[in-house]
mmCIF file of C-alpha atoms in Angstrom:
data_model
loop_
_atom_site.group_PDB
_atom_site.id
_atom_site.type_symbol
_atom_site.label_atom_id
_atom_site.label_comp_id
_atom_site.label_asym_id
_atom_site.label_seq_id
_atom_site.Cartn_x
_atom_site.Cartn_y
_atom_site.Cartn_z
ATOM 1 C CA MET A 1 -15.138 8.369 -11.585
ATOM 2 C CA SER A 2 -16.336 5.043 -12.966
ATOM 3 C CA GLU A 3 -17.799 2.334 -10.800
ATOM 4 C CA VAL A 4 -15.039 1.043 -8.560
ATOM 5 C CA THR A 5 -14.609 -2.615 -9.430
ATOM 6 C CA THR A 6 -11.645 -5.044 -9.671
ATOM 7 C CA ASP A 7 -11.650 -4.569 -13.427
ATOM 8 C CA TRP A 8 -11.648 -0.817 -13.162
ATOM 9 C CA ALA A 9 -8.769 -0.975 -10.637
ATOM 10 C CA PHE A 10 -6.820 -3.425 -12.755
ATOM 11 C CA ALA A 11 -7.225 -1.307 -15.889
ATOM 12 C CA ARG A 12 -6.099 1.791 -13.928
ATOM 13 C CA TYR A 13 -3.030 0.065 -12.630
ATOM 14 C CA GLU A 14 -2.157 -1.030 -16.152
ATOM 15 C CA ALA A 15 -2.729 2.456 -17.524
ATOM 16 C CA VAL A 16 -0.094 3.847 -15.119
ATOM 17 C CA ARG A 17 2.330 0.902 -15.475
ATOM 18 C CA ALA A 18 5.056 3.162 -16.794
ATOM 19 C CA ARG A 19 5.205 4.943 -13.426
ATOM 20 C CA LEU A 20 5.699 1.709 -11.526
ATOM 21 C CA PRO A 21 8.967 -0.256 -10.989
ATOM 22 C CA ALA A 22 10.117 -2.619 -13.802
ATOM 23 C CA THR A 23 11.247 -6.159 -12.993
ATOM 24 C CA GLN A 24 11.146 -9.770 -14.195
ATOM 25 C CA PHE A 25 8.843 -12.591 -13.214
ATOM 26 C CA PRO A 26 8.909 -16.376 -13.141
ATOM 27 C CA ALA A 27 7.396 -18.277 -16.114
ATOM 28 C CA ALA A 28 4.678 -19.782 -13.935
ATOM 29 C CA SER A 29 3.333 -19.899 -10.342
ATOM 30 C CA LEU A 30 3.297 -22.624 -7.758
ATOM 31 C CA HIS A 31 -0.163 -23.196 -6.378
ATOM 32 C CA ALA A 32 -0.844 -23.996 -2.641
ATOM 33 C CA ALA A 33 -3.766 -23.822 -0.249
ATOM 34 C CA ASN A 34 -2.013 -21.484 2.309
ATOM 35 C CA LEU A 35 1.228 -20.198 3.598
ATOM 36 C CA ALA A 36 1.952 -23.137 5.786
ATOM 37 C CA GLU A 37 2.298 -25.311 2.557
ATOM 38 C CA VAL A 38 5.138 -23.196 1.247
ATOM 39 C CA ALA A 39 6.793 -22.094 4.519
ATOM 40 C CA ASP A 40 9.908 -24.165 3.937
ATOM 41 C CA ARG A 41 10.741 -22.049 0.864
ATOM 42 C CA TYR A 42 11.241 -18.869 3.012
ATOM 43 C CA ASP A 43 12.863 -17.706 6.247
ATOM 44 C CA ALA A 44 10.704 -14.631 6.604
ATOM 45 C CA PHE A 45 7.395 -13.229 5.415
ATOM 46 C CA VAL A 46 6.563 -9.540 4.635
ATOM 47 C CA LEU A 47 2.879 -9.218 4.925
ATOM 48 C CA ASP A 48 0.438 -6.877 3.350
ATOM 49 C CA ALA A 49 -2.421 -6.222 5.790
ATOM 50 C CA PHE A 50 -5.571 -5.620 3.660
ATOM 51 C CA GLY A 51 -6.503 -8.824 1.894
ATOM 52 C CA VAL A 52 -3.917 -10.924 3.781
ATOM 53 C CA LEU A 53 -4.501 -10.285 7.482
ATOM 54 C CA ASN A 54 -7.761 -8.387 7.420
ATOM 55 C CA VAL A 55 -10.490 -7.011 5.165
ATOM 56 C CA GLY A 56 -11.505 -3.628 6.586
ATOM 57 C CA ASN A 57 -11.838 -4.143 10.273
ATOM 58 C CA THR A 58 -12.416 -7.901 10.061
ATOM 59 C CA PRO A 59 -9.606 -10.460 10.450
ATOM 60 C CA ILE A 60 -9.353 -12.988 7.732
ATOM 61 C CA PRO A 61 -10.475 -16.393 9.083
ATOM 62 C CA GLY A 62 -7.423 -18.371 10.236
ATOM 63 C CA ALA A 63 -4.953 -15.524 9.721
ATOM 64 C CA VAL A 64 -4.226 -15.067 13.532
ATOM 65 C CA ALA A 65 -3.567 -18.757 13.897
ATOM 66 C CA ARG A 66 -1.398 -18.868 10.753
ATOM 67 C CA MET A 67 0.868 -16.081 12.050
ATOM 68 C CA ALA A 68 1.287 -17.971 15.339
ATOM 69 C CA ALA A 69 2.104 -21.207 13.400
ATOM 70 C CA LEU A 70 4.733 -19.419 11.270
ATOM 71 C CA ARG A 71 6.316 -18.037 14.402
ATOM 72 C CA ALA A 72 6.379 -21.541 15.850
ATOM 73 C CA MET A 73 8.300 -22.606 12.765
ATOM 74 C CA GLY A 74 10.930 -19.949 13.464
ATOM 75 C CA LYS A 75 9.771 -17.662 10.629
ATOM 76 C CA ARG A 76 10.309 -13.855 10.861
ATOM 77 C CA LEU A 77 7.283 -11.671 10.241
ATOM 78 C CA VAL A 78 7.002 -7.998 9.207
ATOM 79 C CA VAL A 79 3.850 -6.160 8.253
ATOM 80 C CA LEU A 80 4.373 -3.640 5.342
ATOM 81 C CA THR A 81 1.206 -1.645 4.862
ATOM 82 C CA ASN A 82 0.211 1.280 2.644
ATOM 83 C CA ALA A 83 -2.408 2.376 5.136
ATOM 84 C CA ALA A 84 -0.896 5.837 5.740
ATOM 85 C CA SER A 85 -3.822 7.079 7.827
ATOM 86 C CA TYR A 86 -2.369 5.163 10.719
ATOM 87 C CA THR A 87 0.774 5.893 12.712
ATOM 88 C CA ARG A 88 2.769 2.720 13.600
ATOM 89 C CA ALA A 89 1.359 2.922 17.138
ATOM 90 C CA ALA A 90 -2.147 3.183 15.820
ATOM 91 C CA ALA A 91 -1.630 0.332 13.396
ATOM 92 C CA LEU A 92 -0.301 -1.827 16.249
ATOM 93 C CA VAL A 93 -3.407 -1.049 18.307
ATOM 94 C CA LYS A 94 -5.568 -2.096 15.350
ATOM 95 C CA TYR A 95 -3.758 -5.316 14.710
ATOM 96 C CA ARG A 96 -3.843 -6.307 18.358
ATOM 97 C CA LYS A 97 -7.646 -5.622 18.466
ATOM 98 C CA LEU A 98 -7.955 -7.990 15.587
ATOM 99 C CA GLY A 99 -5.994 -10.649 17.564
ATOM 100 C CA PHE A 100 -2.478 -10.321 16.074
ATOM 101 C CA ASP A 101 0.593 -10.187 18.280
ATOM 102 C CA PHE A 102 2.919 -8.050 16.083
ATOM 103 C CA ARG A 103 5.537 -6.047 17.938
ATOM 104 C CA ASP A 104 6.586 -2.488 17.249
ATOM 105 C CA ASN A 105 9.619 -3.471 15.156
ATOM 106 C CA GLU A 106 7.475 -5.806 13.053
ATOM 107 C CA VAL A 107 5.330 -3.103 11.465
ATOM 108 C CA VAL A 108 6.407 -0.731 8.662
ATOM 109 C CA SER A 109 3.818 1.754 7.542
ATOM 110 C CA SER A 110 4.232 3.757 4.324
ATOM 111 C CA ARG A 111 3.486 6.752 6.544
ATOM 112 C CA ASP A 112 6.658 5.966 8.507
ATOM 113 C CA VAL A 113 8.580 5.449 5.210
ATOM 114 C CA ALA A 114 7.471 8.911 3.983
ATOM 115 C CA ALA A 115 8.087 10.634 7.314
ATOM 116 C CA ALA A 116 11.721 9.378 7.417
ATOM 117 C CA ARG A 117 12.416 10.968 4.006
ATOM 118 C CA LEU A 118 10.214 14.103 4.104
ATOM 119 C CA ALA A 119 11.913 17.440 3.873
ATOM 120 C CA PRO A 120 11.460 19.130 7.239
ATOM 121 C CA SER A 121 11.542 22.675 5.899
ATOM 122 C CA GLY A 122 8.581 24.640 4.519
ATOM 123 C CA LEU A 123 4.810 24.192 5.043
ATOM 124 C CA TRP A 124 3.215 20.869 3.999
ATOM 125 C CA GLY A 125 -0.432 20.881 3.016
ATOM 126 C CA VAL A 126 -1.725 17.506 4.206
ATOM 127 C CA VAL A 127 -4.631 15.440 2.935
ATOM 128 C CA ALA A 128 -5.448 13.350 5.976
ATOM 129 C CA ALA A 129 -8.097 11.499 7.887
ATOM 130 C CA ALA A 130 -10.179 13.441 10.464
ATOM 131 C CA GLY A 131 -8.327 14.147 13.672
ATOM 132 C CA ASP A 132 -4.810 13.287 12.440
ATOM 133 C CA SER A 133 -2.319 15.181 14.742
ATOM 134 C CA PHE A 134 0.788 14.872 12.443
ATOM 135 C CA ALA A 135 2.885 14.648 15.641
ATOM 136 C CA ASP A 136 4.954 11.930 14.042
ATOM 137 C CA LEU A 137 5.759 13.958 10.945
ATOM 138 C CA PRO A 138 8.691 16.387 10.487
ATOM 139 C CA GLY A 139 8.220 20.076 9.759
ATOM 140 C CA ARG A 140 5.088 22.267 9.709
ATOM 141 C CA MET A 141 1.815 20.764 8.614
ATOM 142 C CA VAL A 142 -1.624 22.205 7.717
ATOM 143 C CA ASP A 143 -4.753 20.066 7.058
ATOM 144 C CA VAL A 144 -5.959 21.448 3.737
ATOM 145 C CA ILE A 145 -9.422 19.978 4.199
ATOM 146 C CA ASP A 146 -9.937 21.759 7.478
ATOM 147 C CA THR A 147 -7.859 24.844 6.474
ATOM 148 C CA PRO A 148 -8.486 25.387 2.799
ATOM 149 C CA ASP A 149 -6.140 28.435 2.665
ATOM 150 C CA GLY A 150 -3.419 25.718 2.794
ATOM 151 C CA PHE A 151 -4.000 25.056 -0.892
ATOM 152 C CA ASP A 152 -2.485 28.392 -1.671
ATOM 153 C CA THR A 153 0.080 28.741 1.187
ATOM 154 C CA ALA A 154 1.611 25.220 1.264
ATOM 155 C CA ASP A 155 5.073 24.668 -0.157
ATOM 156 C CA GLY A 156 4.178 21.057 -1.029
ATOM 157 C CA PHE A 157 1.418 18.522 -0.445
ATOM 158 C CA LEU A 158 1.429 15.247 1.425
ATOM 159 C CA PHE A 159 -1.335 12.757 0.623
ATOM 160 C CA LEU A 160 -2.023 10.324 3.482
ATOM 161 C CA SER A 161 -5.696 9.452 3.260
ATOM 162 C CA SER A 162 -8.616 9.770 0.811
ATOM 163 C CA ALA A 163 -11.238 9.093 3.519
ATOM 164 C CA ARG A 164 -12.580 12.682 3.338
ATOM 165 C CA TRP A 165 -11.440 13.481 -0.176
ATOM 166 C CA THR A 166 -14.082 14.589 -2.744
ATOM 167 C CA ALA A 167 -14.200 15.477 -6.487
ATOM 168 C CA ALA A 168 -14.493 19.139 -5.491
ATOM 169 C CA LEU A 169 -11.344 18.973 -3.334
ATOM 170 C CA GLN A 170 -9.505 17.081 -6.133
ATOM 171 C CA ASP A 171 -10.381 19.979 -8.466
ATOM 172 C CA ARG A 172 -9.208 22.461 -5.939
ATOM 173 C CA LEU A 173 -5.827 20.750 -5.619
ATOM 174 C CA MET A 174 -5.548 20.466 -9.347
ATOM 175 C CA ARG A 175 -6.097 24.201 -9.818
ATOM 176 C CA ALA A 176 -3.699 25.013 -6.955
ATOM 177 C CA LEU A 177 -0.888 22.934 -8.562
ATOM 178 C CA ALA A 178 -1.634 24.247 -12.056
ATOM 179 C CA HIS A 179 -1.350 27.775 -10.688
ATOM 180 C CA ARG A 180 1.930 27.040 -8.863
ATOM 181 C CA MET A 181 3.547 23.676 -9.247
ATOM 182 C CA ARG A 182 4.834 22.193 -5.948
ATOM 183 C CA PRO A 183 5.990 18.792 -4.740
ATOM 184 C CA LEU A 184 3.286 16.068 -4.246
ATOM 185 C CA VAL A 185 4.298 13.321 -1.862
ATOM 186 C CA VAL A 186 2.049 10.269 -1.814
ATOM 187 C CA ALA A 187 2.343 8.027 1.232
ATOM 188 C CA ASN A 188 -0.282 5.549 -0.025
ATOM 189 C CA PRO A 189 0.216 4.621 -3.734
ATOM 190 C CA ASP A 190 -2.710 2.166 -3.617
ATOM 191 C CA ILE A 191 -5.459 2.863 -6.213
ATOM 192 C CA VAL A 192 -7.987 0.827 -4.212
ATOM 193 C CA ALA A 193 -8.188 -1.198 -0.978
ATOM 194 C CA PRO A 194 -10.575 -4.095 -0.040
ATOM 195 C CA GLN A 195 -13.174 -3.225 2.571
ATOM 196 C CA GLU A 196 -16.106 -5.206 3.937
ATOM 197 C CA GLY A 197 -18.490 -3.566 1.500
ATOM 198 C CA GLY A 198 -16.240 -3.439 -1.630
ATOM 199 C CA LEU A 199 -13.327 -1.460 -2.774
ATOM 200 C CA SER A 200 -12.430 2.005 -1.500
ATOM 201 C CA VAL A 201 -10.626 4.529 -3.699
ATOM 202 C CA GLU A 202 -7.207 5.310 -2.235
ATOM 203 C CA PRO A 203 -4.706 8.211 -2.588
ATOM 204 C CA GLY A 204 -2.824 6.637 -5.488
ATOM 205 C CA ALA A 205 -5.901 6.917 -7.735
ATOM 206 C CA PHE A 206 -6.118 10.720 -7.152
ATOM 207 C CA ALA A 207 -2.317 11.183 -7.408
ATOM 208 C CA HIS A 208 -2.119 9.414 -10.738
ATOM 209 C CA ASP A 209 -5.058 11.589 -12.037
ATOM 210 C CA LEU A 210 -3.093 14.662 -11.032
ATOM 211 C CA ALA A 211 0.043 13.261 -12.781
ATOM 212 C CA ASP A 212 -2.007 12.560 -15.960
ATOM 213 C CA GLN A 213 -3.563 15.967 -16.023
ATOM 214 C CA LEU A 214 -0.618 18.189 -14.990
ATOM 215 C CA GLY A 215 2.457 16.194 -16.009
ATOM 216 C CA LEU A 216 3.849 16.341 -12.503
ATOM 217 C CA VAL A 217 5.966 13.533 -11.042
ATOM 218 C CA PRO A 218 4.751 12.508 -7.517
ATOM 219 C CA GLN A 219 7.111 11.205 -4.881
ATOM 220 C CA TRP A 220 5.796 7.805 -4.026
ATOM 221 C CA PHE A 221 6.335 6.097 -0.658
ATOM 222 C CA GLY A 222 4.849 2.660 -0.161
ATOM 223 C CA LYS A 223 4.388 -0.434 -2.254
ATOM 224 C CA PRO A 224 5.332 -1.005 -5.061
ATOM 225 C CA PHE A 225 8.144 1.472 -4.622
ATOM 226 C CA GLY A 226 11.471 0.518 -3.150
ATOM 227 C CA ASP A 227 11.880 2.423 0.042
ATOM 228 C CA GLY A 228 9.234 0.584 1.952
ATOM 229 C CA PHE A 229 10.703 -2.783 0.990
ATOM 230 C CA ALA A 230 14.135 -1.602 2.041
ATOM 231 C CA ASP A 231 12.797 -0.525 5.439
ATOM 232 C CA ALA A 232 11.001 -3.915 5.835
ATOM 233 C CA MET A 233 14.195 -5.800 4.932
ATOM 234 C CA ALA A 234 16.141 -3.717 7.473
ATOM 235 C CA ARG A 235 13.901 -5.264 10.247
ATOM 236 C CA LEU A 236 14.908 -8.776 9.170
ATOM 237 C CA GLY A 237 18.475 -8.848 10.326
ATOM 238 C CA GLY A 238 20.315 -9.697 7.119
ATOM 239 C CA ILE A 239 18.076 -12.422 5.706
ATOM 240 C CA PRO A 240 18.708 -12.599 1.986
ATOM 241 C CA ALA A 241 15.855 -11.083 -0.045
ATOM 242 C CA ALA A 242 15.473 -14.289 -2.003
ATOM 243 C CA ARG A 243 14.540 -16.065 1.320
ATOM 244 C CA VAL A 244 11.865 -13.476 2.113
ATOM 245 C CA ALA A 245 8.382 -13.683 0.669
ATOM 246 C CA MET A 246 6.197 -10.652 0.067
ATOM 247 C CA VAL A 247 2.676 -11.803 0.701
ATOM 248 C CA GLY A 248 -0.120 -9.636 -0.779
ATOM 249 C CA ASP A 249 -3.431 -9.533 -2.582
ATOM 250 C CA THR A 250 -2.590 -7.112 -5.417
ATOM 251 C CA LEU A 251 -0.405 -7.780 -8.494
ATOM 252 C CA HIS A 252 0.737 -4.221 -9.194
ATOM 253 C CA THR A 253 1.679 -3.256 -5.612
ATOM 254 C CA ASP A 254 2.642 -6.356 -3.563
ATOM 255 C CA ILE A 255 3.819 -8.812 -6.308
ATOM 256 C CA LEU A 256 5.421 -6.211 -8.643
ATOM 257 C CA GLY A 257 7.139 -4.387 -5.775
ATOM 258 C CA GLY A 258 8.263 -7.575 -4.064
ATOM 259 C CA ARG A 259 9.818 -8.872 -7.227
ATOM 260 C CA ALA A 260 11.536 -5.544 -7.904
ATOM 261 C CA ALA A 261 13.001 -5.741 -4.466
ATOM 262 C CA GLY A 262 14.408 -9.159 -5.063
ATOM 263 C CA MET A 263 11.924 -10.994 -2.883
ATOM 264 C CA GLY A 264 9.896 -14.104 -3.457
ATOM 265 C CA THR A 265 6.154 -13.272 -3.859
ATOM 266 C CA ILE A 266 2.948 -14.872 -2.794
ATOM 267 C CA LEU A 267 -0.448 -13.771 -4.017
ATOM 268 C CA VAL A 268 -3.449 -14.413 -1.685
ATOM 269 C CA ALA A 269 -6.281 -14.875 -4.107
ATOM 270 C CA ARG A 270 -9.423 -15.285 -2.030
ATOM 271 C CA HIS A 271 -9.910 -12.186 0.137
ATOM 272 C CA GLY A 272 -8.543 -9.049 -1.443
ATOM 273 C CA LEU A 273 -8.680 -7.397 -4.847
ATOM 274 C CA PHE A 274 -9.447 -10.658 -6.675
ATOM 275 C CA ALA A 275 -11.894 -12.111 -4.251
ATOM 276 C CA GLY A 276 -14.411 -14.280 -6.075
ATOM 277 C CA ARG A 277 -12.524 -14.121 -9.348
ATOM 278 C CA ASP A 278 -10.103 -16.280 -11.277
ATOM 279 C CA VAL A 279 -6.773 -14.497 -11.072
ATOM 280 C CA ALA A 280 -5.321 -16.290 -14.108
ATOM 281 C CA PRO A 281 -6.606 -13.845 -16.769
ATOM 282 C CA TYR A 282 -5.276 -10.857 -14.780
ATOM 283 C CA ILE A 283 -1.840 -12.423 -14.511
ATOM 284 C CA ALA A 284 -1.825 -13.208 -18.213
ATOM 285 C CA ARG A 285 -2.882 -9.719 -19.234
ATOM 286 C CA SER A 286 -0.408 -7.921 -16.991
ATOM 287 C CA GLY A 287 2.502 -10.378 -17.116
ATOM 288 C CA ILE A 288 2.920 -9.997 -13.352
ATOM 289 C CA VAL A 289 3.460 -13.521 -12.260
ATOM 290 C CA PRO A 290 3.705 -14.445 -8.605
ATOM 291 C CA ASP A 291 6.099 -17.067 -7.420
ATOM 292 C CA VAL A 292 3.270 -18.678 -5.438
ATOM 293 C CA ILE A 293 -0.541 -18.322 -5.475
ATOM 294 C CA VAL A 294 -2.360 -19.398 -2.312
ATOM 295 C CA GLU A 295 -6.091 -19.418 -1.725
ATOM 296 C CA THR A 296 -5.861 -17.950 1.747
ATOM 297 C CA THR A 297 -3.368 -16.894 4.269
#
């Protein structure tokens, strides 16, 4: 795999654009310093985590106070994260350690989105982080990293985490699927995610490679695909989508997906995928135009 940079990730997202939702965008973006400056435009905010609330295990400066300020204005908040390594309970623990006060009904994980729609029959071969218990998932599960026989015996594969994934394991999965095609469910469509030391390669990158090589059609759960946005909207008690802003750091997941769901969109430019870069050329090249661009949360 090439060096994992913003330009590599952007090019990869563009290369797989045909697999992503199609939608329309505004002609130009409004620019603001932070979410407070555009809060009157929206009644609720659906928040990506990485690049909006935190980078890796570090909260973004001012993000905790900004959430409290939005609550004080009467705004509704929901976190919509593609971090499928975490159960909702584990995600809540993480956010609270970072200083956020999100409640159980204010977090939607792509893992939850997939679990609610996963076929409970058959044996799922799971690509997961170390120690994942799968207790929140329906049906029978086998960790294919810990139990490699699962590559052959599984009736389908569920990709939750790339933390332990390697080129050799990717090749093993490629060969297993080429030998006997089976469903591939991807609960984290992200190609990369921002960490303290740079960008990590996420399950979406590996799943798109499998799709390119084998012609398979993965089942995607998480941004930019619609089920996650539907679940987030269901937490907001009937607020019209046009009065809800999807806030994220990535054009091809947060902004594209939010617009496809009928939401307003806000790109946070400083902390995530485009940290240290001018986002304008990426917007021009992709045609993915946020309603609002803010420097920070």
